XYZ file of C-alpha atoms in Angstrom:
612
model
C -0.341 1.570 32.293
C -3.799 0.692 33.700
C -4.060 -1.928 36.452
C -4.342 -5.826 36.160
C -7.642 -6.533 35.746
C -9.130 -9.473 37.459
C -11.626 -11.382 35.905
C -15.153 -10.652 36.919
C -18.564 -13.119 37.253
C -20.108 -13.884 34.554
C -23.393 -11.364 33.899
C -25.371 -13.542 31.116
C -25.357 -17.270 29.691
C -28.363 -17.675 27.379
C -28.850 -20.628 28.678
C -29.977 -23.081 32.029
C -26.730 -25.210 32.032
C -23.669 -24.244 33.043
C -20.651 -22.302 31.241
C -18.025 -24.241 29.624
C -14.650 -23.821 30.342
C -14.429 -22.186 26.696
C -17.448 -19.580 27.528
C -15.461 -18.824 30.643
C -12.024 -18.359 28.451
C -14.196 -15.979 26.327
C -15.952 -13.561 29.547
C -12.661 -13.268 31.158
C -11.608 -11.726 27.660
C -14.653 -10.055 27.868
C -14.310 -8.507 31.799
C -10.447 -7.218 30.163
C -12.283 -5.045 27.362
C -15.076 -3.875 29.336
C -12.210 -2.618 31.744
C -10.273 -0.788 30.046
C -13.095 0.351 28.232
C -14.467 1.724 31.483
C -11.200 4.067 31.387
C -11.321 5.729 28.607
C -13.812 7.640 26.254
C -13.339 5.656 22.331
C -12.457 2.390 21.693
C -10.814 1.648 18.280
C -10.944 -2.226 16.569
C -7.943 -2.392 14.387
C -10.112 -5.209 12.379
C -8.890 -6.354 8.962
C -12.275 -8.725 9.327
C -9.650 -11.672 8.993
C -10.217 -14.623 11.676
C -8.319 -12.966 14.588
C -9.211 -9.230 14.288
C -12.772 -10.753 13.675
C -12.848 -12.932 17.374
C -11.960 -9.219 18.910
C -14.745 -7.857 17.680
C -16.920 -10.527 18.429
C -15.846 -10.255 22.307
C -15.980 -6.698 21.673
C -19.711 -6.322 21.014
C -20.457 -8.709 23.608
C -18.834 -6.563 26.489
C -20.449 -3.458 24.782
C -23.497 -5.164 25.215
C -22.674 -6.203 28.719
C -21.949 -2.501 29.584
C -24.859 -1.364 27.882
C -26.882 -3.612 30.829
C -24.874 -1.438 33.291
C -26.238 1.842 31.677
C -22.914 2.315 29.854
C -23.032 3.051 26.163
C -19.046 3.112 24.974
C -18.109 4.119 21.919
C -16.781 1.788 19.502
C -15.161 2.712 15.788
C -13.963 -0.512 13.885
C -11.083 0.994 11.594
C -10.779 -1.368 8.438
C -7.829 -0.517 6.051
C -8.486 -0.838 2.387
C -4.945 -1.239 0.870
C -6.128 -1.101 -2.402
C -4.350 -4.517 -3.558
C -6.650 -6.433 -1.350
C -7.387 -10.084 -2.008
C -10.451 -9.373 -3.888
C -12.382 -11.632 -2.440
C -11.300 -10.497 1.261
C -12.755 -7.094 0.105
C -15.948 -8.053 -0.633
C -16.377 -9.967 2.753
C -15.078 -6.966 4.714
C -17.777 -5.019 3.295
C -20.289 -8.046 3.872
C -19.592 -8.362 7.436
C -18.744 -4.673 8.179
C -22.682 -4.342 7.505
C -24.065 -7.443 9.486
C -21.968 -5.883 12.456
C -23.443 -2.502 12.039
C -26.725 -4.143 11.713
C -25.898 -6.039 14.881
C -25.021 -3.315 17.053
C -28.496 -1.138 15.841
C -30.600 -3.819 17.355
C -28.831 -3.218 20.400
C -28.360 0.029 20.714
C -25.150 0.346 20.498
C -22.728 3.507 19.283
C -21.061 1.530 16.747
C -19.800 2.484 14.050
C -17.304 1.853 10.705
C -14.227 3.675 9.639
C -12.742 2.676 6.278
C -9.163 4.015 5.439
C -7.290 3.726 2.317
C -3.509 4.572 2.071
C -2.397 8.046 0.273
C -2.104 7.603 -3.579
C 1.437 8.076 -3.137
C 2.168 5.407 -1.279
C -0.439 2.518 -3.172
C 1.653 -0.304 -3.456
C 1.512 -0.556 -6.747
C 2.343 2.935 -7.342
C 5.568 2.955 -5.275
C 6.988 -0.346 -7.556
C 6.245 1.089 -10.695
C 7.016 4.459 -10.169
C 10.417 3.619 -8.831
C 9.805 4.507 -5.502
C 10.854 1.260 -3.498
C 10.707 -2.667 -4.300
C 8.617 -5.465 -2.744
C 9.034 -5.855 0.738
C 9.916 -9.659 0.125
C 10.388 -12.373 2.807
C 13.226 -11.955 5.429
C 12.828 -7.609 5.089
C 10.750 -5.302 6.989
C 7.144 -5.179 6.554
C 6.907 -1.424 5.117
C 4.340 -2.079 3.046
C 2.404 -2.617 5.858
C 3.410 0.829 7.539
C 2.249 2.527 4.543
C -0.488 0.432 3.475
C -2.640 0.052 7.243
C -0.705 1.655 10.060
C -0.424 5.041 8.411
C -4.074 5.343 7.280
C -5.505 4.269 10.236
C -2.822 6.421 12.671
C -4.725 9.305 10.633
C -7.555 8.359 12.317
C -6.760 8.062 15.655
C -4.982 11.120 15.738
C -8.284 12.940 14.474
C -9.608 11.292 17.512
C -6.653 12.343 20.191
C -7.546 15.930 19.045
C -10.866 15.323 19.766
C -10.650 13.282 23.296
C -6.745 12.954 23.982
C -4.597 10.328 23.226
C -4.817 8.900 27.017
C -8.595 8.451 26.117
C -8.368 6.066 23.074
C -8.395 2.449 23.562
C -7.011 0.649 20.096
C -7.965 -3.466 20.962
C -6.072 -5.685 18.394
C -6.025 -9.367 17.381
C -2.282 -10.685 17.863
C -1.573 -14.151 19.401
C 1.874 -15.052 20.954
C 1.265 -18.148 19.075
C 0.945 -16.843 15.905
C 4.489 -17.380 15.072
C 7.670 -17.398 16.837
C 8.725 -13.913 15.691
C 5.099 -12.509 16.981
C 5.715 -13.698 19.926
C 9.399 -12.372 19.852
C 7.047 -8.955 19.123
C 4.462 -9.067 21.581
C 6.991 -9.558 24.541
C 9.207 -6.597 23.584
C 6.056 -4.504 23.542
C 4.997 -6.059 26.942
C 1.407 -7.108 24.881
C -0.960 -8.243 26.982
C -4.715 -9.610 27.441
C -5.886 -8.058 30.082
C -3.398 -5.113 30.935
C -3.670 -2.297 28.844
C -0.022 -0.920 27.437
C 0.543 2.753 27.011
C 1.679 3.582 23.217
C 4.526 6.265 21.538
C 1.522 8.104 21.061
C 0.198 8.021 24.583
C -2.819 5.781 23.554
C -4.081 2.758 24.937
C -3.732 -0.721 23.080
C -4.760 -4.381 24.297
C -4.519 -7.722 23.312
C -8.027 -9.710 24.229
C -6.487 -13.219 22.785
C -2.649 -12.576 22.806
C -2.623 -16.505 24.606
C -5.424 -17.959 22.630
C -4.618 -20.298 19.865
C -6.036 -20.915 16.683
C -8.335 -23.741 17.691
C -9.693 -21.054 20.342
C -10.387 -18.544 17.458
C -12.259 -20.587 15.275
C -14.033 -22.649 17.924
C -15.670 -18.505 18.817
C -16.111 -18.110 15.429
C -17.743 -21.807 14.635
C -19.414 -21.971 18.407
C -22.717 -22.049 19.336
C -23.722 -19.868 22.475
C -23.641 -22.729 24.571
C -20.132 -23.107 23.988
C -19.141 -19.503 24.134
C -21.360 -18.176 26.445
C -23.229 -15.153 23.845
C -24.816 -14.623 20.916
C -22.477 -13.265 18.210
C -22.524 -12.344 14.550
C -22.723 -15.277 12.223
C -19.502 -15.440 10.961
C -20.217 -18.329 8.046
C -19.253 -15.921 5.459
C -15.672 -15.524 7.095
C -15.506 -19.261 7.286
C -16.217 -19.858 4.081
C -13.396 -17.529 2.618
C -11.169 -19.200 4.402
C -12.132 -22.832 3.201
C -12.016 -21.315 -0.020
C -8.314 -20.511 0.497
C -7.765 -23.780 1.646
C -7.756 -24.027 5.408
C -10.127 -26.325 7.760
C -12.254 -24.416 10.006
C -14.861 -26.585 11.063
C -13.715 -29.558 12.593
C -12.837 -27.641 15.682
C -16.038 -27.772 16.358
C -15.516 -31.289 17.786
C -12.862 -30.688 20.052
C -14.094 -31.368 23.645
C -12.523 -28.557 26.298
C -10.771 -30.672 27.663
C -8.782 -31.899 24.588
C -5.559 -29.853 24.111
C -6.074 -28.555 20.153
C -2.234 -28.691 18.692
C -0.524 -25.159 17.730
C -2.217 -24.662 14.770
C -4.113 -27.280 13.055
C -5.978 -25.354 10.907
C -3.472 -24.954 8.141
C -1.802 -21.994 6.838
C -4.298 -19.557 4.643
C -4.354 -15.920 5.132
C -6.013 -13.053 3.761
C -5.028 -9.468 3.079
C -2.553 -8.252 -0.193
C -3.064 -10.792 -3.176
C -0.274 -9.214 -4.511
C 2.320 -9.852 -0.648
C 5.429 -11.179 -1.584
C 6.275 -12.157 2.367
C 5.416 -15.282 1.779
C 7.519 -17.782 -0.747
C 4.293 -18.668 -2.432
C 1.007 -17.528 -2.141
C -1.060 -21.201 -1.360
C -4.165 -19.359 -0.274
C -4.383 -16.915 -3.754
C -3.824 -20.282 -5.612
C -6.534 -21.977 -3.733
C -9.080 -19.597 -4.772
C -8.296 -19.785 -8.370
C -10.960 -23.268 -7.978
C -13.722 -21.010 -7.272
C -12.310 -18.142 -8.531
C -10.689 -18.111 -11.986
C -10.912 -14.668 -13.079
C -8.270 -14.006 -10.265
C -5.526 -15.611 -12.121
C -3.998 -12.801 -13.808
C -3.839 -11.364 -10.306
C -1.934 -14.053 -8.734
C 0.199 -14.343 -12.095
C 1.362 -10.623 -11.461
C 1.989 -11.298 -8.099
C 4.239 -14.380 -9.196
C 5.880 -12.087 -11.520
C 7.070 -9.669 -9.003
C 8.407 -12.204 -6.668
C 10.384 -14.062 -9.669
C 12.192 -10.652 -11.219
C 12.530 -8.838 -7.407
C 16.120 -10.507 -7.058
C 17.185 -10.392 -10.801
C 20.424 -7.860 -11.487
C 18.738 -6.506 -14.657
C 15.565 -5.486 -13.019
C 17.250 -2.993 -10.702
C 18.500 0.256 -11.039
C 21.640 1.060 -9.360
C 21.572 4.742 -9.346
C 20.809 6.173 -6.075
C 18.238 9.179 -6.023
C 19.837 11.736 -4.886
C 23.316 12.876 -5.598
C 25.193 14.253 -2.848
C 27.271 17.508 -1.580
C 29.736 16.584 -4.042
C 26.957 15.881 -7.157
C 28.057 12.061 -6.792
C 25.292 9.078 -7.550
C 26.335 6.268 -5.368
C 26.214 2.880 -7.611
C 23.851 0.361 -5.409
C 21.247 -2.054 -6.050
C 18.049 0.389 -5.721
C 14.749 0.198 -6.875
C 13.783 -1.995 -9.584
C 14.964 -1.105 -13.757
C 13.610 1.780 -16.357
C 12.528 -1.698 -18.014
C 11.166 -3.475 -15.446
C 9.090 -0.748 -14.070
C 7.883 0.062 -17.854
C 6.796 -3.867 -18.260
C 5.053 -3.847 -14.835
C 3.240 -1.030 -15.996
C 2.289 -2.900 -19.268
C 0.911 -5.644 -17.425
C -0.781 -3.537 -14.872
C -2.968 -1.697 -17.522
C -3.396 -5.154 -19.467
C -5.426 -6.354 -16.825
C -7.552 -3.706 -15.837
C -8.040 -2.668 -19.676
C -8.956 -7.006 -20.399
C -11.433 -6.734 -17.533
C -13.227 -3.351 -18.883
C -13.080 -5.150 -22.229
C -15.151 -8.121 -20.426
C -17.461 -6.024 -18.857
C -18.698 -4.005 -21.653
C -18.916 -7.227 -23.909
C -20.780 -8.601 -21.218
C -23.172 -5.183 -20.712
C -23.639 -5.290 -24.497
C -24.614 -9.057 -24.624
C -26.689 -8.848 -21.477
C -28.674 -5.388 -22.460
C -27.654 -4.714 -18.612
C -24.796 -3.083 -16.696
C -22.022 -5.477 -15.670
C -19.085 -4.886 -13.020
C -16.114 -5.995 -13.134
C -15.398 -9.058 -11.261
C -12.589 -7.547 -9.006
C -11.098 -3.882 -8.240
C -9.333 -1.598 -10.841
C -5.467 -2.277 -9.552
C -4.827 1.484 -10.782
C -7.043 4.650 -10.876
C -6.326 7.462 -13.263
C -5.150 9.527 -10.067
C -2.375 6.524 -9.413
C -1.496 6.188 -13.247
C -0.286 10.045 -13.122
C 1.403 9.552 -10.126
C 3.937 6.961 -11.961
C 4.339 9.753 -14.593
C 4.889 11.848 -12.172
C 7.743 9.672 -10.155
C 9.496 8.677 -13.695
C 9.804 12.210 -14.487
C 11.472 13.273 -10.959
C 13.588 9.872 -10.689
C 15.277 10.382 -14.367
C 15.665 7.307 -14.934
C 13.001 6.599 -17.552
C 12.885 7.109 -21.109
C 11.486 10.410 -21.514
C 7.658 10.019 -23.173
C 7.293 6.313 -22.101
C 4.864 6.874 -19.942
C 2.946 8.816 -22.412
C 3.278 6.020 -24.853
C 2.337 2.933 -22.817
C -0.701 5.000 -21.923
C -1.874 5.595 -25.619
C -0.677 2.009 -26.583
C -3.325 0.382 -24.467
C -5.848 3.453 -25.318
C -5.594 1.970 -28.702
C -6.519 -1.632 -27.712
C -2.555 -2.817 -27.584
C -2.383 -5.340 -24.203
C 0.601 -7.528 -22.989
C 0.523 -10.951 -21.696
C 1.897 -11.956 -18.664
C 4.853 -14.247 -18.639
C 4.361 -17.782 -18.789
C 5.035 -20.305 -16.330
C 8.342 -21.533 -18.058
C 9.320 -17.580 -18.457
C 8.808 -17.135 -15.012
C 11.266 -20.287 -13.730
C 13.555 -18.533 -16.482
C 13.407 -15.661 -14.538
C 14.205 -17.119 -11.136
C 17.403 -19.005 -12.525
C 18.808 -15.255 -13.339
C 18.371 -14.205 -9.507
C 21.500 -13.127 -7.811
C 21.068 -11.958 -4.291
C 24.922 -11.777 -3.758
C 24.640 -8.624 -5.979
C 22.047 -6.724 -3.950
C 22.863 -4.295 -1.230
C 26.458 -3.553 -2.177
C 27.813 -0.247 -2.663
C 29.390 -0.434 -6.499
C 31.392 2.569 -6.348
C 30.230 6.416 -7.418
C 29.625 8.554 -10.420
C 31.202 11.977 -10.581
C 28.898 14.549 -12.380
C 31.486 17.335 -13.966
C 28.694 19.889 -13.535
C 29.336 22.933 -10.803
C 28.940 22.007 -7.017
C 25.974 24.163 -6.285
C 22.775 24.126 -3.769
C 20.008 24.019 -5.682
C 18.184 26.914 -5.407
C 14.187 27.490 -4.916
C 11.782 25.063 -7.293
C 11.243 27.137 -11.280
C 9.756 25.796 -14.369
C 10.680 29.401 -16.080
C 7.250 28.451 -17.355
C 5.254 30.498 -14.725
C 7.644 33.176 -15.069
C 6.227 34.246 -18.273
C 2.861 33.918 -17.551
C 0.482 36.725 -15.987
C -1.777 35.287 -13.477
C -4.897 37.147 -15.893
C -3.700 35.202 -18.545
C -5.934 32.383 -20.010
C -2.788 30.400 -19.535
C -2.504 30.317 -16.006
C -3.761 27.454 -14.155
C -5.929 28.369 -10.922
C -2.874 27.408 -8.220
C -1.175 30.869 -9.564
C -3.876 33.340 -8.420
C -4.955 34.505 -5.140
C -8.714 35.237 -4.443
C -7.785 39.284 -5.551
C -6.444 37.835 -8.668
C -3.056 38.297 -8.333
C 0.024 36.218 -8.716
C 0.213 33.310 -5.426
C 3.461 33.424 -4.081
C 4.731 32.230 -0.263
C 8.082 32.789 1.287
C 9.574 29.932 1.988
C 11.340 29.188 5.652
C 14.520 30.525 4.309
C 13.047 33.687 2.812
C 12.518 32.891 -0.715
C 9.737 33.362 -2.567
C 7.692 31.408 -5.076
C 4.752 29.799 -6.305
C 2.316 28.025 -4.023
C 2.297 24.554 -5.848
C -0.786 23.447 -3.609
C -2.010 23.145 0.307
C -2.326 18.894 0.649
C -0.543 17.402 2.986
C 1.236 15.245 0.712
C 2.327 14.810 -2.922
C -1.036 14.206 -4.507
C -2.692 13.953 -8.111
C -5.833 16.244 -8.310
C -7.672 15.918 -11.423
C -10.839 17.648 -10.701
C -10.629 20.249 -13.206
C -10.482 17.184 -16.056
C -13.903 15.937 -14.724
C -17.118 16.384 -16.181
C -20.491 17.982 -14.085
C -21.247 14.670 -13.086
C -17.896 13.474 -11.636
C -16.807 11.297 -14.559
C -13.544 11.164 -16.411
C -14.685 11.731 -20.130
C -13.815 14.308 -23.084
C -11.383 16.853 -20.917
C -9.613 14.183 -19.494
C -9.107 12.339 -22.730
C -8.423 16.088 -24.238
C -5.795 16.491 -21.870
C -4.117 13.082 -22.472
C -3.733 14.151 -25.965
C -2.097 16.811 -25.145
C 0.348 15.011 -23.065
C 1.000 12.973 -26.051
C 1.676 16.004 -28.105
C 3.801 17.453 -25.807
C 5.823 14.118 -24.357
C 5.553 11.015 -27.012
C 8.251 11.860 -29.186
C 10.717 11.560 -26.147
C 12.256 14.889 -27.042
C 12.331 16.593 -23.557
C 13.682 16.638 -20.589
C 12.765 14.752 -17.408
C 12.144 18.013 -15.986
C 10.371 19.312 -18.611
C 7.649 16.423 -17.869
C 7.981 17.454 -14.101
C 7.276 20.799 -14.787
C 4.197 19.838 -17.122
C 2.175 17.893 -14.314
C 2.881 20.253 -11.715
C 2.661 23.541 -13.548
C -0.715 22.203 -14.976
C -2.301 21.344 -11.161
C -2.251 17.815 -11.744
C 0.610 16.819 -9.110
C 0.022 19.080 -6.092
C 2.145 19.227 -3.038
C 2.005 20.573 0.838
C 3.814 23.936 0.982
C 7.321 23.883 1.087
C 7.920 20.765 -1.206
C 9.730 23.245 -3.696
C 12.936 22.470 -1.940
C 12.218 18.847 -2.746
C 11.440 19.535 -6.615
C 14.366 21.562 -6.972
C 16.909 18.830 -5.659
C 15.033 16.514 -8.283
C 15.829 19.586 -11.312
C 19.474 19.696 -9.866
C 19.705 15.684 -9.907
C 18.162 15.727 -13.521
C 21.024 17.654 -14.270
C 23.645 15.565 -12.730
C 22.289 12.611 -14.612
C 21.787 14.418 -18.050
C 25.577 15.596 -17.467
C 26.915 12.023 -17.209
C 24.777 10.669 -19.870
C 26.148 13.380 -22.191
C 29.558 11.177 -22.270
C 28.526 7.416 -21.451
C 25.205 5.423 -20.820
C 24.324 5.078 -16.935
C 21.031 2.519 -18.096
C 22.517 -0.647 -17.019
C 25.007 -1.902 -14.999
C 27.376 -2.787 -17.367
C 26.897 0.644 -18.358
C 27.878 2.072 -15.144
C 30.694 0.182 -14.385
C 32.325 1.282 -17.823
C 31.426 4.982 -17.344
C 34.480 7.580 -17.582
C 33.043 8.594 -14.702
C 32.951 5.730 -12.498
C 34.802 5.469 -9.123
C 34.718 1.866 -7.842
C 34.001 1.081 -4.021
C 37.251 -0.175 -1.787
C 37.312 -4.447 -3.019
C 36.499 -3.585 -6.486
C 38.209 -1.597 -8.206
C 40.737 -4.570 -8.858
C 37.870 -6.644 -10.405
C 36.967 -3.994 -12.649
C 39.987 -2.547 -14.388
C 41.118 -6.757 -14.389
C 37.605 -7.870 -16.018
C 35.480 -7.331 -19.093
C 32.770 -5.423 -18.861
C 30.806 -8.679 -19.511
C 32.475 -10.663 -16.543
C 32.092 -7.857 -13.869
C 28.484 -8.603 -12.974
C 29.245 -12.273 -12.417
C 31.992 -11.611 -10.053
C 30.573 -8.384 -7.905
């Protein structure tokens, strides 16, 4: 850890009369960055442009500038993560202000610059709950959505930059507040946060707090003050201001507030920014605030209501586990959310980008002039293959569904959102009693063997010279790509990404686009997959055989426990459904947990759920 840093004198008021005690609150923040950025060689600005992360940067610039008097040019990089399911109206004022700070620090002279992340297709939010991956992270859970979503992308970053200058050397300033709420503060203190003490990170890095003990009032009076009150010129934050009254909170009046008036905790109400679609809140006031200015936003905030009505419903989980273990059993568990659920969010999800394409080219047509959609596509093609991907390797899924959804909307086939009444109706079915318990266990009759390195037989019978053989299969000399894997085996390279990843380059056209090879190769998926008539892994093997899911080296292993658990499952189904519940707690197969077994072989089928 660096030293305490003392506050220093003031070194510019832009004006003949004295400081306030608010300009002096904001250049003792101001002396803490320009220390610790004195000790290091990058400074990072974990900035979400939201009303705290956008006060940081404010004092930031100002002590750049500051240093920049001393002869000290420090570079700054704000990092911005774009989660991709990003109010969409907090997206566009990112961008907005991103540029008028950019355009702030040229006229000074200042080595600023912007860093924009975006988290790995594979973990989109909307990709992980609809292709079975996880389930909203809901109020009273962790936040991993935000792991995956910001902290991950923007890690990425500052570890390109440790290589580069060390971890000891980067300085990451952030915007949380003690007062924020009690579990922040709860946070902060266990981290041993602080304002003008840098703390040393897992990683080694720097972080600091410039406003961990300002409140509210003191964030929007920097962001709402003139340079008499806060002792610089800063960027004009109206835009910011305005999103915020838009969600519904008061900004301005705090303005008025004479320093020596004690503001209370937080009088500017309670909107935030970030994820229209976060379901850690009970309801989403700012999202429903904007639909006044904002109506085209309302089948975002309906899908958001959607997912936070069915997250605790019974029948939109599946309660197979994912893996079956040393013994090839599937422990019976409230997991990620249903075959049918997942299906129906999918619906829904394509319904609203495909309604909003159908708006824009009416629109184009009727106005003789190109016109955008109003807010982000909520999937790209690279995210929709993803989900086919995930369905395939989790079994759960009809076989072909995907497929078929796909080609439904293609022909101009869209689903409604539930209603309001449908969605109380699908509160009143929530049963949270239900959710976390260990049922019991399926037995799979199949051998009790490792399964052995990743094969889609496929490959096997295809020469790397043959027309047939997709690019991944051949080395530079032309022949057949093959690795050995840590244990010795070898087999085909599947790709060289870091991470499971969709690659669709060879469907584009010269110019980038998604057109007739794409669309070609869609109808071929339909060929092959619509009917339903193969196998899970069959429709693995399709997307990663034909380039389209790629993987870092050694993921075989991984794809060959998914074949072996595609087994498993296809084993059990042979001699009982395993779809619902009910299902599984009638299966031949079915060992109840320790508690239960005397409610099940008691019960009905059809009372079981209500007393588990």
């Amino acid at each position: 850890m660096l030293a305490t840093i003392e506050a220093q004198p003031m070194t510019w008021v832009p004006s003949a009369q004295a400081p306030t005690a608010f300009a002096a609150k904001c250049q003792h923040a101001i002396d803490a960055i320009k220390q610790a950025v004195r000790n290091v060689k990058i400074t990072t600005v974990a900035c979400s442009w939201g009303k705290d992360s956008s006060a940081v940067l404010a004092l930031t610039l100002e002590a750049c500038r500051q240093l920049a008097e001393e002869g000290i040019i420090a570079p700054v990089r704000i990092i911005t993560s774009d989660t991709l399911v990003e109010n969409p109206s907090q997206a566009k004022l990112n961008v907005r202000m991103s540029v008028r700070a950019i355009e702030w620090a040229q006229e000074l002279d200042l080595d600023v610059k912007q860093e924009w992340v975006t988290p790995d297709p594979i973990n989109h939010y909307l990709v992980a709950l609809i292709g079975g991956r996880s389930v909203a992270s809901v109020s009273g859970s962790d936040a991993t959505c935000s792991v995956d979503l910001k902290i991950r992308p923007m890690n990425k970053v500052r570890n390109r930059y440790a290589k580069i200058y060390g971890a000891h050397n980067i300085l990451t300033l952030i915007g949380t507040r003690h007062d924020e709420s009690e579990q922040r503060n709860r946070a902060m203190t266990a981290r041993g946060e602080s304002a003008t003490r840098p703390t040393i990170s897992d990683n080694g890095s720097l972080t600091l707090s410039p406003i961990a003990h300002w409140s509210e009032s003191d964030v929007w009076r920097l962001l709402n003050g003139s340079p008499r009150q806060t002792g610089f010129e800063t960027l004009d934050f109206a835009p910011t201001i305005a999103h915020y009254e838009a969600m519904g909170q008061e900004t301005c009046h705090t303005l008025s507030f004479s320093d020596s008036l004690k503001a209370a905790k937080s009088p500017c109400g309670s909107a935030r920014g970030g994820c229209f679609i976060c379901q850690k809140v009970s309801k989403d006031h700012s999202m429903t605030n904007m639909l006044d200015h904002s109506p085209h936003y309302e089948p975002l905030a309906r899908l958001s209501r959607v997912i936070r009505a069915g997250h605790w419903v019974p029948e939109n989980r599946s309660f197979l586990s994912k893996t079956a273990d040393d013994q090839n059993r599937i422990r019976i568990f409230s997991n990620a959310y249903s075959p049918d659920w997942t299906a129906n969010l999918l619906k829904w999800v394509l319904t609203i980008d495909a309604r909003e394409d159908d708006r824009a080219a009416a629109m184009t047509e009727k106005r003789g002039k190109p016109v955008e959609r109003r807010f982000p596509r909520l999937l790209q093609p690279e995210h929709e293959m993803l989900i086919a991907f995930m369905w395939a390797r989790y079994g759960v899924q009809e076989p072909g569904r995907f497929i078929r959804i796909k080609e439904a909307i293609a022909q101009g086939k869209r689903w409604n959102l539930p209603t309001d009444e449908e969605i109380d109706a699908l509160e009143a079915k929530a049963n949270k009693k239900l959710m976390g318990k260990t049922l019991g266990h399926l037995h799979s009759r199949i051998p009790v063997t490792k399964p052995e390195a990743y094969r889609d037989n496929w490959r096997d019978m295809i020469d790397p010279e043959s027309m047939c053989a997709p690019d991944l299969m051949r080395t530079e000399s032309g022949e057949r790509a093959t690795y050995a894997s840590g244990k010795g085996a070898t087999h085909d390279t599947i790709a060289e990404s870091d991470t499971i990843e969709c690659d669709l380059s060879s469907l584009r056209e010269a110019d980038g686009s998604l057109g007739i090879t794409y669309h070609d190769f869609l109808w071929w998926m339909e060929m092959e997959q619509a009917e339903g008539t193969h196998t899970h892994n069959d429709e693995m093997n399709f997307l990663v055989r034909n380039g389209i899911i790629r993987a870092r080296k050694g993921y075989q292993s991984t794809l060959a426990a998914y074949q072996h658990y595609n087994l498993v499952l296809h084993d059990l189904r042979c001699r009982s459904p395993i779809t619902t519940l009910a299902d599984l707690l009638s299966h031949p197969d079915f060992e109840a947990a320790p508690g239960t077994q005397k409610t099940r072989a008691s019960q009905p089928k059809t009372e079981q759920l209500a007393l588990l």
